[in-house]
mmCIF file of C-alpha atoms in Angstrom:
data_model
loop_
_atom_site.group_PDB
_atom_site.id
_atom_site.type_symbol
_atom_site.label_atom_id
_atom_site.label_comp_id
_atom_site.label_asym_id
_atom_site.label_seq_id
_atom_site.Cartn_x
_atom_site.Cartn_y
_atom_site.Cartn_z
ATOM 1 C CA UNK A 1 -14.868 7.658 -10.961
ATOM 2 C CA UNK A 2 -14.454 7.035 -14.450
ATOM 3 C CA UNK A 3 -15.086 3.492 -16.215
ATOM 4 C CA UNK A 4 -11.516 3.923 -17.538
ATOM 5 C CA UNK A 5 -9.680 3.566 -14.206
ATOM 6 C CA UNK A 6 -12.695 0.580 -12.777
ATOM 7 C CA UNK A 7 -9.653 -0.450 -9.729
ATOM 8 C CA UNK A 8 -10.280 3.183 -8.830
ATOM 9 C CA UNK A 9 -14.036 3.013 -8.460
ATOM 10 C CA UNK A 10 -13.359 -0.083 -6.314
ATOM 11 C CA UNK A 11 -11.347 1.284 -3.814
ATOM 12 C CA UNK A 12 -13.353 3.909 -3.685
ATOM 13 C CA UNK A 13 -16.471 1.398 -3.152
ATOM 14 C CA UNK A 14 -14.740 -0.200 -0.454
ATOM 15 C CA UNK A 15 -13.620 3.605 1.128
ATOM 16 C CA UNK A 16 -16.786 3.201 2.870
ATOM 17 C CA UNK A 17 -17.106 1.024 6.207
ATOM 18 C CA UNK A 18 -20.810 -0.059 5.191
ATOM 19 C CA UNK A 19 -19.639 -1.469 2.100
ATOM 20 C CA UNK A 20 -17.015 -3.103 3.153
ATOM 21 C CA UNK A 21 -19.202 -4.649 5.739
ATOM 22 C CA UNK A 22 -21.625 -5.904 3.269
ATOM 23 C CA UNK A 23 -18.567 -7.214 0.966
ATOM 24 C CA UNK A 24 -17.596 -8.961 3.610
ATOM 25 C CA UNK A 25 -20.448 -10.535 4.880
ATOM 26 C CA UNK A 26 -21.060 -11.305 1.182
ATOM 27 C CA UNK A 27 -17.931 -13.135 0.762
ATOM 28 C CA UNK A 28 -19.648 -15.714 3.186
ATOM 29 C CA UNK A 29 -22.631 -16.398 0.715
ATOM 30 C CA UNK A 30 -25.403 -15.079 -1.068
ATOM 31 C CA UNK A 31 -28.048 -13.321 0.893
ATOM 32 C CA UNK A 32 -31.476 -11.356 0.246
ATOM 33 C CA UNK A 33 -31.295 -7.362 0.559
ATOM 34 C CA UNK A 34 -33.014 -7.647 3.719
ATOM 35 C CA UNK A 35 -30.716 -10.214 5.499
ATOM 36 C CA UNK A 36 -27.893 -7.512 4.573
ATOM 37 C CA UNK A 37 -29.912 -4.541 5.870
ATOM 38 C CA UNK A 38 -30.529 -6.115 9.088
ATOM 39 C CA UNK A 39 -27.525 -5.476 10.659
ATOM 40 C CA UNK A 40 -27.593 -1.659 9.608
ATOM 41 C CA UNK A 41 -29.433 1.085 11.728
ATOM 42 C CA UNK A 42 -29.815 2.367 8.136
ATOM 43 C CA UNK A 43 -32.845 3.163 5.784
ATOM 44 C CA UNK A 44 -33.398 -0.048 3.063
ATOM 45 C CA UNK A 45 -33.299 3.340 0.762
ATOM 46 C CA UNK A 46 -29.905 3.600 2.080
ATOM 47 C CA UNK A 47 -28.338 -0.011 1.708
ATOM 48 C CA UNK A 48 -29.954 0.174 -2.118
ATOM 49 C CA UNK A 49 -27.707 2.997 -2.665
ATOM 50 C CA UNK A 50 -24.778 0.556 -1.166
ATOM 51 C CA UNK A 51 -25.428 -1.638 -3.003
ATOM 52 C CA UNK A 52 -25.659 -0.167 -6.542
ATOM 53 C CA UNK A 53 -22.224 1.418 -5.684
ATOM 54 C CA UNK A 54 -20.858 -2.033 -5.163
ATOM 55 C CA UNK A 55 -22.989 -3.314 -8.621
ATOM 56 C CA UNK A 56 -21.482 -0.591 -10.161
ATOM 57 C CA UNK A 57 -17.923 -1.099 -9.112
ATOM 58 C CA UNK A 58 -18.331 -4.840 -10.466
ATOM 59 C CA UNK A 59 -17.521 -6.180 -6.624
ATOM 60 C CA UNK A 60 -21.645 -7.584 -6.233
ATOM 61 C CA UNK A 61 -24.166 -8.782 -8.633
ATOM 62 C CA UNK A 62 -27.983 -9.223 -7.600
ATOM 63 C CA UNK A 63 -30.215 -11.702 -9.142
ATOM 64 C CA UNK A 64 -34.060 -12.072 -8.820
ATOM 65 C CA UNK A 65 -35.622 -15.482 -7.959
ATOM 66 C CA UNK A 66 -39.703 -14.769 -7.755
ATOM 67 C CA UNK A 67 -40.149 -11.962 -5.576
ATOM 68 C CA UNK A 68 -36.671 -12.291 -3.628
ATOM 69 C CA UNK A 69 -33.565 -10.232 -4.620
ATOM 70 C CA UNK A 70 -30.198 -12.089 -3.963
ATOM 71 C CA UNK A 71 -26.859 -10.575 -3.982
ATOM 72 C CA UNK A 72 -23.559 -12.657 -4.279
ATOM 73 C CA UNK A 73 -20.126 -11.675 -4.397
ATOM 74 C CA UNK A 74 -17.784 -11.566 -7.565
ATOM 75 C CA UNK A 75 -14.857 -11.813 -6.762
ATOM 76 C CA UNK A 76 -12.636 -11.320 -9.264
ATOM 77 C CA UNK A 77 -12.208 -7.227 -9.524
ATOM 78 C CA UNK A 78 -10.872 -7.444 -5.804
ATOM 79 C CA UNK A 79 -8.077 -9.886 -6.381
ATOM 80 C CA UNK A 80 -6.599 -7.459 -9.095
ATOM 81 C CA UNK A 81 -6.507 -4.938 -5.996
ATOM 82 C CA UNK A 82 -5.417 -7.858 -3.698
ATOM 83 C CA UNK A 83 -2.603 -9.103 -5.948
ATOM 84 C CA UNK A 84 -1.493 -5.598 -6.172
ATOM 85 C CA UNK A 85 -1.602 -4.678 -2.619
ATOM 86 C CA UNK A 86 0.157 -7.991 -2.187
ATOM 87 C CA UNK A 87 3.427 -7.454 -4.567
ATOM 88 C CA UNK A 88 3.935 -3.721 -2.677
ATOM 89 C CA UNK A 89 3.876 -5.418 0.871
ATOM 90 C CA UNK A 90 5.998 -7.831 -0.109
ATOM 91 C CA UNK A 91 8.734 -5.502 -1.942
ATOM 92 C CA UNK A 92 8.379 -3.857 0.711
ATOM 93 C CA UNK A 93 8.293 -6.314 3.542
ATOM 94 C CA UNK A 94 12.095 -7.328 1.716
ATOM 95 C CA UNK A 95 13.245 -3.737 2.515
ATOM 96 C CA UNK A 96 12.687 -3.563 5.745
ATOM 97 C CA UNK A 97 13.463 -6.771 6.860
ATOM 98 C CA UNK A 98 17.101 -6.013 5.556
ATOM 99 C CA UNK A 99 16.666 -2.074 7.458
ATOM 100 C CA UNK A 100 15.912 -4.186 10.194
ATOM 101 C CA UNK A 101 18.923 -6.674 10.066
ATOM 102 C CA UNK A 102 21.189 -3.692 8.864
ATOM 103 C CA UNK A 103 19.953 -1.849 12.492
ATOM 104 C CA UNK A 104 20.833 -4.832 14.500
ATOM 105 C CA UNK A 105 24.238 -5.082 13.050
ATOM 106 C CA UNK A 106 24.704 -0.998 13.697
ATOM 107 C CA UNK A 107 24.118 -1.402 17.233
ATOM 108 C CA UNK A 108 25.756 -4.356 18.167
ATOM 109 C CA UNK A 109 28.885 -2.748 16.482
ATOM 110 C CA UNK A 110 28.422 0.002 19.479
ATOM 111 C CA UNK A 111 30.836 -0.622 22.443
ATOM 112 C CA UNK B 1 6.607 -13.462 8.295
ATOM 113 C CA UNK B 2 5.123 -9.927 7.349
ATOM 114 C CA UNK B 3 5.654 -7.335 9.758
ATOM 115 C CA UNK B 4 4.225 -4.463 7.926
ATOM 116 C CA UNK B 5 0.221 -3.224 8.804
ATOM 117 C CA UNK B 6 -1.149 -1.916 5.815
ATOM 118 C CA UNK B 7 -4.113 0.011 5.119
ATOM 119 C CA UNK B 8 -5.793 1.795 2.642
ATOM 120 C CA UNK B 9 -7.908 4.854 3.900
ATOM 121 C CA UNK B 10 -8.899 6.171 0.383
ATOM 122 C CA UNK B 11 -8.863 5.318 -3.034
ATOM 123 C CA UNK B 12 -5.293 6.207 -4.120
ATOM 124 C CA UNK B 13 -3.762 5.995 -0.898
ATOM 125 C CA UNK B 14 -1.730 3.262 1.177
ATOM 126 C CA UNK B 15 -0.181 3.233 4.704
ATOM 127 C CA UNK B 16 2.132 1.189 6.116
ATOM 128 C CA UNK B 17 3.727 1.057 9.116
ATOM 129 C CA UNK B 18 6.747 -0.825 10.768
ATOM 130 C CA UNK B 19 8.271 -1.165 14.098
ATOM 131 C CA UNK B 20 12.164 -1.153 14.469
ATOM 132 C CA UNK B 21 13.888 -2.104 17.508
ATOM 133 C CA UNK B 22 16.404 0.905 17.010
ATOM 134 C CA UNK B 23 16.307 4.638 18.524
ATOM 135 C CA UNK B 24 14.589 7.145 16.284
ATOM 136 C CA UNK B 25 17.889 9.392 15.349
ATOM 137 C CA UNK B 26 19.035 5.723 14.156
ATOM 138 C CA UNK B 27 16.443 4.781 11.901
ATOM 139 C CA UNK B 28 15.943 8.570 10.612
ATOM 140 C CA UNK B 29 19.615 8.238 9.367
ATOM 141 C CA UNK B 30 18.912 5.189 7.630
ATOM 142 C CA UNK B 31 16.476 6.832 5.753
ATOM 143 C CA UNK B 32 18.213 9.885 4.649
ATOM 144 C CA UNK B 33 21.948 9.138 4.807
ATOM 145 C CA UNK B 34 23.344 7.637 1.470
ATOM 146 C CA UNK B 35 26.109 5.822 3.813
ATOM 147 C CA UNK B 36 23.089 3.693 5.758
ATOM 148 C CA UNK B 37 20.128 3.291 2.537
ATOM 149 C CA UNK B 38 23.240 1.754 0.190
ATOM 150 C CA UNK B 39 23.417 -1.144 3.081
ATOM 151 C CA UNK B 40 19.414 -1.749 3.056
ATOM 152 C CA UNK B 41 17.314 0.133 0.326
ATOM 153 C CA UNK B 42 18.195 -2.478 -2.141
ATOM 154 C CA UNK B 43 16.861 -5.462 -0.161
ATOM 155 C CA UNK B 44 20.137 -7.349 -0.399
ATOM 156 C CA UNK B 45 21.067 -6.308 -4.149
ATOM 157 C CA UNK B 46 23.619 -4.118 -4.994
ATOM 158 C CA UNK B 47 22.199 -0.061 -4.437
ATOM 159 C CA UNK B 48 23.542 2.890 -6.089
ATOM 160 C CA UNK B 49 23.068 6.056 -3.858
ATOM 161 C CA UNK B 50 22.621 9.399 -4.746
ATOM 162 C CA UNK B 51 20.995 11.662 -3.018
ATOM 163 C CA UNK B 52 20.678 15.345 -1.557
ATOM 164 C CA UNK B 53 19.012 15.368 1.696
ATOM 165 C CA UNK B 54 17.162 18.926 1.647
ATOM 166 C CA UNK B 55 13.464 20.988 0.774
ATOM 167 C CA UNK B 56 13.909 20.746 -3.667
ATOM 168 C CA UNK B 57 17.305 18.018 -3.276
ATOM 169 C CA UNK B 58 16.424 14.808 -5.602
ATOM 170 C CA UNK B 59 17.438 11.436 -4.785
ATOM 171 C CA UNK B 60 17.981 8.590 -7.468
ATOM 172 C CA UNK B 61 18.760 4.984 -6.185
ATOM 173 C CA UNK B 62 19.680 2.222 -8.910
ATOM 174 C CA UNK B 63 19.038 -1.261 -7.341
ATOM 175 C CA UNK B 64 20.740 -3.756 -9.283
ATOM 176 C CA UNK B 65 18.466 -7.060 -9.370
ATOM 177 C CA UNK B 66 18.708 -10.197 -11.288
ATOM 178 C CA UNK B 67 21.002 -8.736 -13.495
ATOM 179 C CA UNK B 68 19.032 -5.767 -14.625
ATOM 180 C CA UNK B 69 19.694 -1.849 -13.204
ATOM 181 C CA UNK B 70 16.152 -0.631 -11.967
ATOM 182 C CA UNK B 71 16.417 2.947 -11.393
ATOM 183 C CA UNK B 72 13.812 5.145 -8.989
ATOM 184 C CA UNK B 73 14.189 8.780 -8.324
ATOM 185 C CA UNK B 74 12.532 11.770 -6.535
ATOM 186 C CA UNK B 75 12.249 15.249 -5.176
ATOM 187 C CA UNK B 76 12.330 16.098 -1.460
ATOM 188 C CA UNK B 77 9.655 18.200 -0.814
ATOM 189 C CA UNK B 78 9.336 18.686 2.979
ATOM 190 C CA UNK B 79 11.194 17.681 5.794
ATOM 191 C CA UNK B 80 11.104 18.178 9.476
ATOM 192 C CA UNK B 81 14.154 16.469 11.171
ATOM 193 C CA UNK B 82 14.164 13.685 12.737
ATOM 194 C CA UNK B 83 10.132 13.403 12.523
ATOM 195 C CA UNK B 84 9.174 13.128 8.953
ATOM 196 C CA UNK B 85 10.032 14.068 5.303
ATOM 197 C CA UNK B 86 8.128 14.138 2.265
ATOM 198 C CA UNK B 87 9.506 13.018 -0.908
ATOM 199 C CA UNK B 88 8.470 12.025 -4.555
ATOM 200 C CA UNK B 89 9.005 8.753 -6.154
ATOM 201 C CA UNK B 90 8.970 7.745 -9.308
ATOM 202 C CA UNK B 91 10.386 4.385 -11.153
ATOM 203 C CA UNK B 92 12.532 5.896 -14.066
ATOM 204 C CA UNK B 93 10.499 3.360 -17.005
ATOM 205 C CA UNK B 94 7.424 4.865 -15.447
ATOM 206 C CA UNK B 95 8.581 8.220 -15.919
ATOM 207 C CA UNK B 96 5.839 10.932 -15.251
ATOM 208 C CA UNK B 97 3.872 8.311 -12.853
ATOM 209 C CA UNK B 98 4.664 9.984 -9.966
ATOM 210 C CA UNK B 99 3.595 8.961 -6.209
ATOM 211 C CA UNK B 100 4.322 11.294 -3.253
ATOM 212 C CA UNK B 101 5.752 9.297 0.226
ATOM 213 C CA UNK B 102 5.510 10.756 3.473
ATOM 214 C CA UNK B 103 8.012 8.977 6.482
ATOM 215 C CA UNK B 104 6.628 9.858 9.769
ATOM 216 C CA UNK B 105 9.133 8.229 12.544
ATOM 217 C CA UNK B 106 8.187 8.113 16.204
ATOM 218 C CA UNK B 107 9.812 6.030 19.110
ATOM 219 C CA UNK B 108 8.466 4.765 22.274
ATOM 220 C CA UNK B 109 10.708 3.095 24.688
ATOM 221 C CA UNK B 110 13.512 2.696 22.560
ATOM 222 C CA UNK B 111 11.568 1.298 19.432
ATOM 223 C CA UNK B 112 10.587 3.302 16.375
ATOM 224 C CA UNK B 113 8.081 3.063 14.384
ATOM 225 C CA UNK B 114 8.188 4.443 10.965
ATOM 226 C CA UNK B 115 4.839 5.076 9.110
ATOM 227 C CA UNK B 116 4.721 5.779 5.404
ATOM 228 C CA UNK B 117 1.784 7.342 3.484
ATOM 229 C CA UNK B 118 1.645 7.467 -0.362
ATOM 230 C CA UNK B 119 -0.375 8.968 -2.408
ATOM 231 C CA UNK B 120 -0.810 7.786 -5.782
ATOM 232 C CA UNK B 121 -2.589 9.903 -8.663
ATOM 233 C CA UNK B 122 -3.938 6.925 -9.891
ATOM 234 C CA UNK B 123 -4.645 3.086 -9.274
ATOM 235 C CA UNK B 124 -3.486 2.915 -13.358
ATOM 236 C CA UNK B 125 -0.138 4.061 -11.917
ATOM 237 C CA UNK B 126 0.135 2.300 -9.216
ATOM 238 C CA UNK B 127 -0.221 -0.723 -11.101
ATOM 239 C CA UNK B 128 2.098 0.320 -13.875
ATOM 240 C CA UNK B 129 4.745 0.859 -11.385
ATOM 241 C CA UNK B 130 4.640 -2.795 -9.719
ATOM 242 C CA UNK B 131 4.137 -4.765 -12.952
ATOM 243 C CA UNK B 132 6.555 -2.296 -14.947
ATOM 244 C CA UNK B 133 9.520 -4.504 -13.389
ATOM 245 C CA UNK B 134 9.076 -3.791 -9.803
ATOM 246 C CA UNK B 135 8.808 -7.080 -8.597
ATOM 247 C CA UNK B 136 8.211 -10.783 -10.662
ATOM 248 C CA UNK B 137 5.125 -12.558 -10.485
ATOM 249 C CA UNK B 138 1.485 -11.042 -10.041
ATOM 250 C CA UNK B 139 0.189 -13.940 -8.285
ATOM 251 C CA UNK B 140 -3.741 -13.590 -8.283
ATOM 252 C CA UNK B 141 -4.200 -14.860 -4.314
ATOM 253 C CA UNK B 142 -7.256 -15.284 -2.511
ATOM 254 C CA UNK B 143 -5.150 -15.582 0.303
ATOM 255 C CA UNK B 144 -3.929 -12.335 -0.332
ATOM 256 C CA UNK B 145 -7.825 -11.258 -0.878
ATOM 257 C CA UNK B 146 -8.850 -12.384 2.424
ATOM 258 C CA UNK B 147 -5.947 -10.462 4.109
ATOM 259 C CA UNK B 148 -6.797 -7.543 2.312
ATOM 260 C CA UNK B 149 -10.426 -7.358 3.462
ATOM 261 C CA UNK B 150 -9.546 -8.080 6.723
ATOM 262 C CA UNK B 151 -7.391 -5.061 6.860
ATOM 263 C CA UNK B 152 -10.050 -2.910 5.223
ATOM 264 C CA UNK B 153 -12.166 -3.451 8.252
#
């Protein structure tokens, strides 16, 4: 992924069902690296790597306070995916709907 | 009320599917007959069909929208009737942005579901080719955010 296309290097953060599992549990609050690792039967070598995938894609940020290392959510890279995920459904929500009516009227006109 | 499941597997791709309450030779005819897309294609706006319905045919449709033509064309590339097709589509001031569709249709006690995958080169273009006129209004929705993730999972 190049810095040039960053909504590429998101999805492609989020292609992976441990990410997206930390995202979301993120989007609930901060938490230490260890409170995310605990649900994982995975190495804390493992969720690091995670993690600097999602620090890199701009979707986490981690902090230090003393010896603990936070992580919190920022939002605002995933609602330029969101919004544009959004606007497709929705053109295309307007499409079918009318394929759908259009269908209805096809086969009622059927004796 | 949205009707559509959406996903997004990888990166540059989205699928979405939709159930129809129509037989599968029904809905595959609405998808590649110029007589049924004119009457649905266009959402309700006025839809200019052309479009030659084999392997290396191309397809144009002009929907006419809030007083402005917005044209998209494409390429067929595959098809195997009445279970799928492949074609390529493009949005004409995008030119060169070019995402490739695949229809998959299948029915189950009279209903049909029709699945599309498309494959976008890039996220850049897949932008370009909402904002570019598509649709008004890039809303910026948590809403939308929360639905998204939910999906994801």
């Amino acid at each position: 992924m190049t810095t040039a296309d960053p909504i590429s290097g998101i999805f492609a953060a989020l292609a992976d069902p441990t990410r997206r599992a930390i995202v979301a549990r993120l989007a609930e609050g901060e938490a230490t690296v260890n409170e995310l690792a605990a649900p994982f039967p995975i190495s804390m070598q493992a969720i690091s790597k995670h993690l600097n995938v999602l620090e890199k894609a701009g979707l986490i940020v981690r902090t230090r306070e003393a010896q603990w290392r936070r992580c919190r959510i920022q939002p605002e890279p995933l609602r330029d995916v969101a919004s544009w995920v959004a606007q497709y459904q929705r053109l295309w929500e307007e499409r079918y709907d009318s394929l759908g009516t259009y269908l209805d009227d096809l086969q009622k006109e059927k004796p | 009320m949205k009707t559509i499941a959406m996903s997004t597997p990888a990166p540059t791709e989205l699928v979405m599917s939709r159930t129809f309450d129509a037989p599968k030779a029904l809905v595959w005819a609405a998808h590649t007959e110029a007589e049924h897309l004119r009457h649905w294609w266009g959402r309700g706006n006025p839809l200019d069909v052309t479009i030659d319905f084999r392997v290396g045919g191309t397809w144009r449709f002009v929907e006419t929208a809030g007083g402005t033509d917005h044209a998209f064309r494409g390429e067929f590339r595959e098809i195997t009737a009445p279970d799928t097709f492949t074609w390529t589509f493009e949005y004409e001031p995008m030119a060169g942005h070019v995402a490739v569709e695949t229809y998959s249709f299948t029915e189950e006690d009279g209903k049909t579901t029709v699945t599309s995958t498309t494959q976008f080169t890039s996220q850049k273009d897949r932008d370009g080719m909402i904002q570019s006129g598509m649709e008004a209004g890039a809303e910026q929705s948590y809403a939308a955010l929360d639905a998204y993730l939910v999906k994801l999972g």
